[in-house]
């Protein structure tokens, strides 16, 4: 139990399952396990301020009340599979090496309505990537929570070990978590796209990005909040070393994703923002919650319009922008001293987040970067 413990030893809660979140795990045709996502409530059924799922739902309600908009999102996960003879990056051999895990994973996700889209033999050592179809924000975050557990569980059942840790070692290729999102009105009309403006960002989109950039230090203390996370957020990792917004650039914190002009799909609907300074040591509800909360500050406040870097932006220009947190402790300090960010959380939830993260830092105190990466990879 991390100190200071905001709750003491008294009190109690209930876990109320969300029936729509049901997952059924089968092997050999036999159902082995059923899983549900639950809300943490007080014993009288009212919501509990420190429930991380509630942090996201209450942020979504605020966004809707203040702007009339809803969020559609998708979490793109990379992970490493130990135990496969994975071969070369991005090859058929690597895809095959993960069988039957890969095929079984797609079937499991499909059967349970998680809507898998791509299963990719990625670039890093024994690295793979799985993407799911976009969904309303809460569903997308629930899916991210489930996906990680389903991947780990299936890997164990197939004699493998999956790790979502941001880095297996300091010089390894990172496992990123890229959070895609777009904003829609109640009629489903896309609100981020305006082909006549800079970066094709609508005014709402530009303001949203301004908020996320302005609060980047607090946001990344949540989206990339392990003692090893900052080691991935370095130049030339295709992650995000700086708080920048850029068109189609893989080293931007917020990447304005490309759209395609062939086929019948509407470009406004395809258009989305990709937050790349995240990894899967983060809690999906809190990670999406802080990005949206920061974006909402931008939409309702009067922050200056952000710089929109073109796709061709050079390294020098990119690296002249504000650096992200040099380490987790700096991030935690930014989170607790950003008076706006502190209001995104129930006070007990924020105090607990800070205490748990500082306990994680204490657990790796004195270790070198190799050992910190290894320790985080053991857990995640
Ligand atoms: N592995 C990179 C990361 O750590 C991302 C590579 C990609 O763009 O898919 O975020
Ligand atoms: Mg990738």
Tab-separated table of C-alpha atoms and ligand atoms in Angstrom:
chain	number	residue	atom	x	y	z
A	1	UNK	CA	0.000	0.000	0.000
A	2	UNK	CA	1.586	3.207	-1.170
A	3	UNK	CA	1.985	5.969	1.405
A	4	UNK	CA	0.456	8.490	1.878
A	5	UNK	CA	-2.713	6.415	1.659
A	6	UNK	CA	-5.653	8.766	1.051
A	7	UNK	CA	-8.220	6.197	2.185
A	8	UNK	CA	-6.921	4.763	5.442
A	9	UNK	CA	-8.023	1.262	6.437
A	10	UNK	CA	-11.770	1.895	6.715
A	11	UNK	CA	-14.646	2.100	4.236
A	12	UNK	CA	-15.631	-0.217	1.425
A	13	UNK	CA	-16.746	-0.255	-2.201
A	14	UNK	CA	-18.564	-2.446	-4.685
A	15	UNK	CA	-17.523	-3.503	-8.180
A	16	UNK	CA	-20.564	-3.164	-10.452
A	17	UNK	CA	-20.030	-5.023	-13.704
A	18	UNK	CA	-20.988	-3.407	-16.986
A	19	UNK	CA	-23.019	-6.137	-18.761
A	20	UNK	CA	-22.024	-4.783	-22.198
A	21	UNK	CA	-18.351	-5.406	-21.488
A	22	UNK	CA	-18.656	-9.189	-21.242
A	23	UNK	CA	-15.728	-11.193	-22.597
A	24	UNK	CA	-15.826	-14.948	-22.917
A	25	UNK	CA	-12.583	-16.900	-23.198
A	26	UNK	CA	-12.792	-20.358	-24.756
A	27	UNK	CA	-10.272	-23.046	-25.498
A	28	UNK	CA	-11.112	-26.265	-27.329
A	29	UNK	CA	-14.718	-25.042	-27.684
A	30	UNK	CA	-15.137	-24.866	-23.907
A	31	UNK	CA	-15.818	-21.583	-22.091
A	32	UNK	CA	-13.071	-21.192	-19.498
A	33	UNK	CA	-13.566	-17.709	-18.201
A	34	UNK	CA	-15.932	-14.754	-18.359
A	35	UNK	CA	-14.664	-11.252	-17.742
A	36	UNK	CA	-16.482	-7.974	-17.149
A	37	UNK	CA	-15.305	-4.425	-16.738
A	38	UNK	CA	-16.686	-2.983	-13.507
A	39	UNK	CA	-17.315	0.479	-12.137
A	40	UNK	CA	-16.132	1.047	-8.598
A	41	UNK	CA	-19.044	2.451	-6.580
A	42	UNK	CA	-19.793	3.304	-2.985
A	43	UNK	CA	-21.912	0.791	-1.098
A	44	UNK	CA	-25.008	2.946	-1.770
A	45	UNK	CA	-24.375	2.563	-5.520
A	46	UNK	CA	-23.235	6.149	-6.089
A	47	UNK	CA	-20.089	6.619	-8.105
A	48	UNK	CA	-16.728	6.735	-6.341
A	49	UNK	CA	-14.507	9.673	-7.185
A	50	UNK	CA	-11.350	7.606	-7.429
A	51	UNK	CA	-12.726	5.104	-9.966
A	52	UNK	CA	-10.525	5.638	-13.046
A	53	UNK	CA	-13.350	4.673	-15.399
A	54	UNK	CA	-15.466	7.369	-13.807
A	55	UNK	CA	-12.660	9.902	-14.366
A	56	UNK	CA	-13.098	9.276	-18.099
A	57	UNK	CA	-16.916	9.268	-18.100
A	58	UNK	CA	-17.102	12.480	-16.094
A	59	UNK	CA	-14.587	14.137	-18.444
A	60	UNK	CA	-16.641	13.028	-21.451
A	61	UNK	CA	-19.767	14.488	-19.815
A	62	UNK	CA	-17.987	17.799	-19.257
A	63	UNK	CA	-16.807	17.859	-22.855
A	64	UNK	CA	-20.316	17.206	-24.109
A	65	UNK	CA	-21.907	19.754	-21.776
A	66	UNK	CA	-19.428	22.476	-22.748
A	67	UNK	CA	-18.983	21.807	-26.480
A	68	UNK	CA	-21.790	19.454	-27.579
A	69	UNK	CA	-19.129	17.043	-28.851
A	70	UNK	CA	-18.352	13.364	-28.283
A	71	UNK	CA	-15.065	11.510	-28.694
A	72	UNK	CA	-14.403	8.540	-30.943
A	73	UNK	CA	-11.101	6.810	-30.229
A	74	UNK	CA	-8.860	3.867	-30.917
A	75	UNK	CA	-5.793	2.616	-29.050
A	76	UNK	CA	-2.944	1.238	-31.163
A	77	UNK	CA	-0.752	-1.120	-29.109
A	78	UNK	CA	2.731	-2.479	-29.733
A	79	UNK	CA	4.109	-5.314	-27.632
A	80	UNK	CA	6.917	-7.823	-27.504
A	81	UNK	CA	6.375	-11.584	-27.546
A	82	UNK	CA	8.985	-13.580	-25.658
A	83	UNK	CA	9.285	-17.214	-26.605
A	84	UNK	CA	8.886	-16.921	-30.389
A	85	UNK	CA	11.739	-17.254	-32.837
A	86	UNK	CA	10.628	-13.979	-34.324
A	87	UNK	CA	13.033	-13.467	-37.249
A	88	UNK	CA	13.295	-10.241	-39.183
A	89	UNK	CA	11.058	-7.192	-38.732
A	90	UNK	CA	7.978	-6.768	-40.865
A	91	UNK	CA	8.338	-10.131	-42.592
A	92	UNK	CA	5.987	-12.980	-43.321
A	93	UNK	CA	8.396	-15.110	-41.284
A	94	UNK	CA	7.753	-12.998	-38.207
A	95	UNK	CA	4.021	-13.127	-38.760
A	96	UNK	CA	4.207	-16.918	-39.048
A	97	UNK	CA	6.513	-17.216	-36.042
A	98	UNK	CA	3.729	-15.969	-33.806
A	99	UNK	CA	1.283	-18.681	-34.929
A	100	UNK	CA	-0.970	-20.011	-33.598
A	101	UNK	CA	-0.988	-17.043	-31.195
A	102	UNK	CA	-1.731	-14.428	-33.890
A	103	UNK	CA	-4.653	-16.240	-35.474
A	104	UNK	CA	-6.058	-17.180	-32.073
A	105	UNK	CA	-5.773	-13.582	-30.880
A	106	UNK	CA	-7.674	-12.233	-33.873
A	107	UNK	CA	-10.378	-14.883	-33.410
A	108	UNK	CA	-10.671	-14.104	-29.679
A	109	UNK	CA	-10.953	-10.360	-30.305
A	110	UNK	CA	-13.419	-10.872	-33.144
A	111	UNK	CA	-15.645	-13.248	-31.124
A	112	UNK	CA	-15.786	-10.773	-28.277
A	113	UNK	CA	-16.633	-7.728	-30.364
A	114	UNK	CA	-13.301	-5.927	-29.951
A	115	UNK	CA	-13.152	-5.436	-33.733
A	116	UNK	CA	-9.477	-6.080	-34.581
A	117	UNK	CA	-8.246	-4.281	-37.706
A	118	UNK	CA	-4.536	-4.979	-38.220
A	119	UNK	CA	-2.096	-7.528	-36.845
A	120	UNK	CA	1.421	-6.499	-37.800
A	121	UNK	CA	4.941	-7.979	-37.443
A	122	UNK	CA	6.531	-4.729	-36.193
A	123	UNK	CA	10.058	-3.366	-36.334
A	124	UNK	CA	11.566	-4.035	-32.877
A	125	UNK	CA	12.907	-7.383	-31.641
A	126	UNK	CA	9.987	-9.851	-31.476
A	127	UNK	CA	7.645	-6.863	-31.647
A	128	UNK	CA	4.062	-7.000	-32.904
A	129	UNK	CA	1.246	-4.504	-33.200
A	130	UNK	CA	-2.498	-4.874	-32.911
A	131	UNK	CA	-5.049	-2.225	-33.802
A	132	UNK	CA	-8.771	-2.186	-33.090
A	133	UNK	CA	-11.523	-0.334	-34.883
A	134	UNK	CA	-12.470	3.089	-33.545
A	135	UNK	CA	-15.348	3.260	-31.054
A	136	UNK	CA	-16.975	5.743	-28.662
A	137	UNK	CA	-14.318	6.844	-26.151
A	138	UNK	CA	-15.441	4.733	-23.202
A	139	UNK	CA	-15.726	1.596	-25.339
A	140	UNK	CA	-12.293	2.294	-26.847
A	141	UNK	CA	-10.703	2.640	-23.403
A	142	UNK	CA	-12.492	-0.474	-22.096
A	143	UNK	CA	-11.187	-2.336	-25.138
A	144	UNK	CA	-7.640	-1.184	-24.361
A	145	UNK	CA	-7.929	-2.490	-20.803
A	146	UNK	CA	-9.267	-5.822	-22.074
A	147	UNK	CA	-6.866	-6.100	-24.986
A	148	UNK	CA	-3.795	-6.036	-22.751
A	149	UNK	CA	-5.203	-8.717	-20.463
A	150	UNK	CA	-6.364	-10.870	-23.372
A	151	UNK	CA	-2.970	-10.646	-25.091
A	152	UNK	CA	-1.105	-11.549	-21.899
A	153	UNK	CA	-3.525	-14.331	-21.020
A	154	UNK	CA	-3.456	-15.901	-24.483
A	155	UNK	CA	0.337	-15.639	-24.633
A	156	UNK	CA	0.591	-17.506	-21.319
A	157	UNK	CA	-1.807	-20.178	-22.565
A	158	UNK	CA	0.350	-20.630	-25.677
A	159	UNK	CA	3.581	-20.872	-23.690
A	160	UNK	CA	4.732	-17.315	-24.537
A	161	UNK	CA	5.087	-14.082	-22.581
A	162	UNK	CA	3.812	-10.730	-23.846
A	163	UNK	CA	5.286	-7.451	-22.626
A	164	UNK	CA	3.858	-3.992	-23.295
A	165	UNK	CA	6.717	-2.270	-21.451
A	166	UNK	CA	7.853	0.915	-23.226
A	167	UNK	CA	11.396	-0.457	-23.614
A	168	UNK	CA	12.855	-3.912	-23.033
A	169	UNK	CA	16.269	-2.198	-22.686
A	170	UNK	CA	17.428	1.422	-23.071
A	171	UNK	CA	18.625	0.861	-26.645
A	172	UNK	CA	15.658	-1.297	-27.702
A	173	UNK	CA	12.899	-0.219	-30.091
A	174	UNK	CA	10.020	1.118	-28.032
A	175	UNK	CA	6.601	-0.376	-27.550
A	176	UNK	CA	4.357	2.593	-28.198
A	177	UNK	CA	0.736	3.198	-27.419
A	178	UNK	CA	-0.753	5.574	-29.943
A	179	UNK	CA	-4.125	6.998	-28.995
A	180	UNK	CA	-6.204	8.119	-31.963
A	181	UNK	CA	-9.167	10.364	-31.463
A	182	UNK	CA	-11.685	12.492	-33.246
A	183	UNK	CA	-14.594	14.653	-32.121
A	184	UNK	CA	-18.136	14.277	-33.428
A	185	UNK	CA	-21.383	16.101	-32.763
A	186	UNK	CA	-24.543	14.282	-31.700
A	187	UNK	CA	-25.494	13.727	-35.341
A	188	UNK	CA	-22.138	12.016	-35.950
A	189	UNK	CA	-20.678	14.915	-37.969
A	190	UNK	CA	-16.889	15.111	-37.698
A	191	UNK	CA	-15.745	18.306	-35.961
A	192	UNK	CA	-11.953	18.223	-36.383
A	193	UNK	CA	-11.673	18.591	-40.142
A	194	UNK	CA	-11.525	21.788	-42.158
A	195	UNK	CA	-9.707	21.381	-45.504
A	196	UNK	CA	-9.288	25.156	-45.841
A	197	UNK	CA	-7.300	25.723	-42.647
A	198	UNK	CA	-3.714	25.018	-41.510
A	199	UNK	CA	-3.085	21.304	-41.186
A	200	UNK	CA	-6.736	20.797	-42.196
A	201	UNK	CA	-7.555	21.392	-38.517
A	202	UNK	CA	-10.885	23.001	-37.717
A	203	UNK	CA	-10.822	25.795	-35.173
A	204	UNK	CA	-12.125	23.336	-32.554
A	205	UNK	CA	-9.317	20.893	-33.425
A	206	UNK	CA	-6.669	23.602	-33.222
A	207	UNK	CA	-7.900	24.701	-29.820
A	208	UNK	CA	-8.082	21.122	-28.603
A	209	UNK	CA	-4.451	20.608	-29.632
A	210	UNK	CA	-3.425	23.886	-27.988
A	211	UNK	CA	-4.792	22.570	-24.691
A	212	UNK	CA	-2.992	19.237	-24.950
A	213	UNK	CA	0.297	20.936	-25.888
A	214	UNK	CA	-0.017	23.485	-23.089
A	215	UNK	CA	-0.579	20.784	-20.452
A	216	UNK	CA	1.830	18.276	-22.020
A	217	UNK	CA	3.919	17.844	-18.876
A	218	UNK	CA	0.907	16.933	-16.729
A	219	UNK	CA	-0.686	14.844	-19.473
A	220	UNK	CA	2.428	12.759	-20.124
A	221	UNK	CA	2.857	12.120	-16.387
A	222	UNK	CA	-0.265	9.993	-16.870
A	223	UNK	CA	0.060	8.732	-20.447
A	224	UNK	CA	3.731	7.731	-20.058
A	225	UNK	CA	3.939	7.255	-16.302
A	226	UNK	CA	6.363	4.438	-15.589
A	227	UNK	CA	9.933	4.923	-14.382
A	228	UNK	CA	11.111	3.781	-17.858
A	229	UNK	CA	8.638	5.730	-20.010
A	230	UNK	CA	10.776	8.846	-20.518
A	231	UNK	CA	13.571	6.711	-22.002
A	232	UNK	CA	11.306	5.943	-24.968
A	233	UNK	CA	10.297	9.577	-25.450
A	234	UNK	CA	13.565	10.485	-27.130
A	235	UNK	CA	14.438	11.756	-30.617
A	236	UNK	CA	14.572	9.165	-33.394
A	237	UNK	CA	12.376	6.651	-31.579
A	238	UNK	CA	9.300	7.420	-33.702
A	239	UNK	CA	7.646	8.225	-30.390
A	240	UNK	CA	7.602	11.877	-29.261
A	241	UNK	CA	10.507	13.771	-27.804
A	242	UNK	CA	8.854	17.177	-27.810
A	243	UNK	CA	5.442	18.705	-27.230
A	244	UNK	CA	4.721	19.406	-30.886
A	245	UNK	CA	1.858	19.137	-33.328
A	246	UNK	CA	2.760	18.102	-36.866
A	247	UNK	CA	1.168	16.815	-40.016
A	248	UNK	CA	1.821	13.123	-40.641
A	249	UNK	CA	5.047	13.179	-38.582
A	250	UNK	CA	5.934	10.149	-36.441
A	251	UNK	CA	7.956	12.140	-33.910
A	252	UNK	CA	5.206	14.567	-33.041
A	253	UNK	CA	3.390	14.320	-29.729
A	254	UNK	CA	0.208	15.001	-31.686
A	255	UNK	CA	0.370	13.653	-35.205
A	256	UNK	CA	-2.237	14.835	-37.686
A	257	UNK	CA	-2.943	11.542	-39.409
A	258	UNK	CA	-3.167	11.164	-43.174
A	259	UNK	CA	-6.426	10.463	-44.937
A	260	UNK	CA	-6.847	8.610	-48.218
A	261	UNK	CA	-8.597	10.055	-51.225
A	262	UNK	CA	-9.431	6.769	-52.954
A	263	UNK	CA	-12.441	4.608	-52.191
A	264	UNK	CA	-15.707	5.980	-50.917
A	265	UNK	CA	-14.826	6.978	-47.356
A	266	UNK	CA	-15.384	10.599	-46.397
A	267	UNK	CA	-12.080	12.357	-45.525
A	268	UNK	CA	-13.699	14.344	-42.715
A	269	UNK	CA	-14.692	11.040	-41.095
A	270	UNK	CA	-11.230	9.523	-41.545
A	271	UNK	CA	-9.430	12.571	-40.171
A	272	UNK	CA	-8.063	12.002	-36.660
A	273	UNK	CA	-5.397	13.089	-34.224
A	274	UNK	CA	-2.859	10.600	-32.927
A	275	UNK	CA	-1.353	11.157	-29.488
A	276	UNK	CA	1.994	9.333	-29.544
A	277	UNK	CA	3.559	10.180	-26.161
A	278	UNK	CA	1.803	7.268	-24.462
A	279	UNK	CA	2.732	3.731	-23.538
A	280	UNK	CA	0.824	0.799	-22.140
A	281	UNK	CA	2.040	1.314	-18.596
A	282	UNK	CA	-0.701	3.959	-18.507
A	283	UNK	CA	-4.268	3.339	-17.419
A	284	UNK	CA	-6.406	3.675	-20.581
A	285	UNK	CA	-9.285	5.466	-18.821
A	286	UNK	CA	-6.964	7.994	-17.187
A	287	UNK	CA	-4.795	8.415	-20.281
A	288	UNK	CA	-7.720	9.205	-22.549
A	289	UNK	CA	-9.300	11.232	-19.740
A	290	UNK	CA	-6.316	13.577	-19.332
A	291	UNK	CA	-5.898	14.074	-23.087
A	292	UNK	CA	-9.563	15.043	-23.414
A	293	UNK	CA	-9.503	17.171	-20.272
A	294	UNK	CA	-6.480	19.078	-21.571
A	295	UNK	CA	-8.078	19.433	-24.999
A	296	UNK	CA	-11.228	20.806	-23.397
A	297	UNK	CA	-9.151	23.449	-21.575
A	298	UNK	CA	-7.907	24.535	-24.979
A	299	UNK	CA	-11.400	24.618	-26.454
A	300	UNK	CA	-12.873	26.714	-23.653
A	301	UNK	CA	-9.865	28.902	-22.797
A	302	UNK	CA	-7.868	31.487	-24.724
A	303	UNK	CA	-4.519	29.817	-25.343
A	304	UNK	CA	-2.538	31.048	-28.352
A	305	UNK	CA	-2.976	29.055	-31.576
A	306	UNK	CA	-0.363	26.280	-31.714
A	307	UNK	CA	2.374	25.928	-34.312
A	308	UNK	CA	1.332	23.318	-36.881
A	309	UNK	CA	4.530	21.793	-38.253
A	310	UNK	CA	4.453	20.476	-41.805
A	311	UNK	CA	5.263	16.863	-42.613
A	312	UNK	CA	8.688	17.968	-43.838
A	313	UNK	CA	9.716	19.715	-40.600
A	314	UNK	CA	13.430	19.212	-39.933
A	315	UNK	CA	14.939	17.736	-36.788
A	316	UNK	CA	16.402	21.060	-35.665
A	317	UNK	CA	13.063	22.784	-35.723
A	318	UNK	CA	11.278	19.886	-34.072
A	319	UNK	CA	13.868	19.666	-31.318
A	320	UNK	CA	13.734	23.389	-30.611
A	321	UNK	CA	10.234	22.914	-29.159
A	322	UNK	CA	9.566	22.399	-25.456
A	323	UNK	CA	11.018	19.077	-24.242
A	324	UNK	CA	8.790	16.585	-22.454
A	325	UNK	CA	9.456	15.524	-18.863
A	326	UNK	CA	13.093	14.424	-18.453
A	327	UNK	CA	11.943	11.744	-15.986
A	328	UNK	CA	8.872	10.535	-14.131
A	329	UNK	CA	9.457	12.609	-10.989
A	330	UNK	CA	9.516	15.829	-13.067
A	331	UNK	CA	6.255	14.716	-14.646
A	332	UNK	CA	4.650	14.066	-11.271
A	333	UNK	CA	5.740	17.482	-10.049
A	334	UNK	CA	4.253	19.062	-13.183
A	335	UNK	CA	1.007	17.192	-12.580
A	336	UNK	CA	0.679	18.254	-8.960
A	337	UNK	CA	1.652	21.864	-9.585
A	338	UNK	CA	-0.455	22.463	-12.709
A	339	UNK	CA	-3.453	24.069	-10.975
A	340	UNK	CA	-5.685	23.359	-13.956
A	341	UNK	CA	-4.684	19.700	-14.298
A	342	UNK	CA	-5.261	19.077	-10.591
A	343	UNK	CA	-8.953	19.849	-11.164
A	344	UNK	CA	-9.311	17.034	-13.706
A	345	UNK	CA	-9.154	14.491	-10.894
A	346	UNK	CA	-10.937	13.768	-7.680
A	347	UNK	CA	-8.386	14.902	-5.038
A	348	UNK	CA	-8.074	11.378	-3.583
A	349	UNK	CA	-7.471	9.915	-7.040
A	350	UNK	CA	-4.736	12.442	-7.777
A	351	UNK	CA	-3.099	11.926	-4.369
A	352	UNK	CA	-3.215	8.161	-4.882
A	353	UNK	CA	-1.816	8.351	-8.402
A	354	UNK	CA	1.097	10.448	-7.159
A	355	UNK	CA	1.712	8.156	-4.172
A	356	UNK	CA	1.650	4.967	-6.261
A	357	UNK	CA	3.946	6.438	-8.901
A	358	UNK	CA	6.388	7.624	-6.246
A	359	UNK	CA	6.322	4.139	-4.722
A	360	UNK	CA	7.224	2.761	-8.165
A	361	UNK	CA	10.099	5.231	-8.353
A	362	UNK	CA	11.269	4.198	-4.881
A	363	UNK	CA	11.171	0.545	-5.995
A	364	UNK	CA	13.696	1.255	-8.756
A	365	UNK	CA	15.770	3.874	-6.929
A	366	UNK	CA	19.480	3.409	-7.498
A	367	UNK	CA	19.040	1.057	-10.486
A	368	UNK	CA	20.677	1.932	-13.789
A	369	UNK	CA	18.565	2.384	-16.942
A	370	UNK	CA	19.023	-1.242	-18.022
A	371	UNK	CA	17.753	-2.509	-14.702
A	372	UNK	CA	14.863	0.001	-14.635
A	373	UNK	CA	13.728	-1.139	-18.099
A	374	UNK	CA	14.005	-4.792	-17.068
A	375	UNK	CA	12.065	-4.210	-13.843
A	376	UNK	CA	9.259	-2.345	-15.660
A	377	UNK	CA	9.189	-5.062	-18.349
A	378	UNK	CA	8.744	-7.705	-15.625
A	379	UNK	CA	5.591	-5.957	-14.435
A	380	UNK	CA	4.075	-4.770	-17.713
B	1	LIG	N1	7.650	1.912	-31.885
B	1	LIG	C1	7.303	3.314	-32.022
B	1	LIG	C2	6.899	3.890	-30.658
B	1	LIG	O1	7.527	3.559	-29.698
B	1	LIG	C3	6.215	3.538	-33.055
B	1	LIG	C4	6.483	3.003	-34.426
B	1	LIG	C5	5.299	3.251	-35.349
B	1	LIG	O2	5.116	4.399	-35.790
B	1	LIG	O3	4.491	2.334	-35.519
B	1	LIG	O4	5.990	4.650	-30.526
B	2	LIG	MG1	3.640	0.664	-34.868
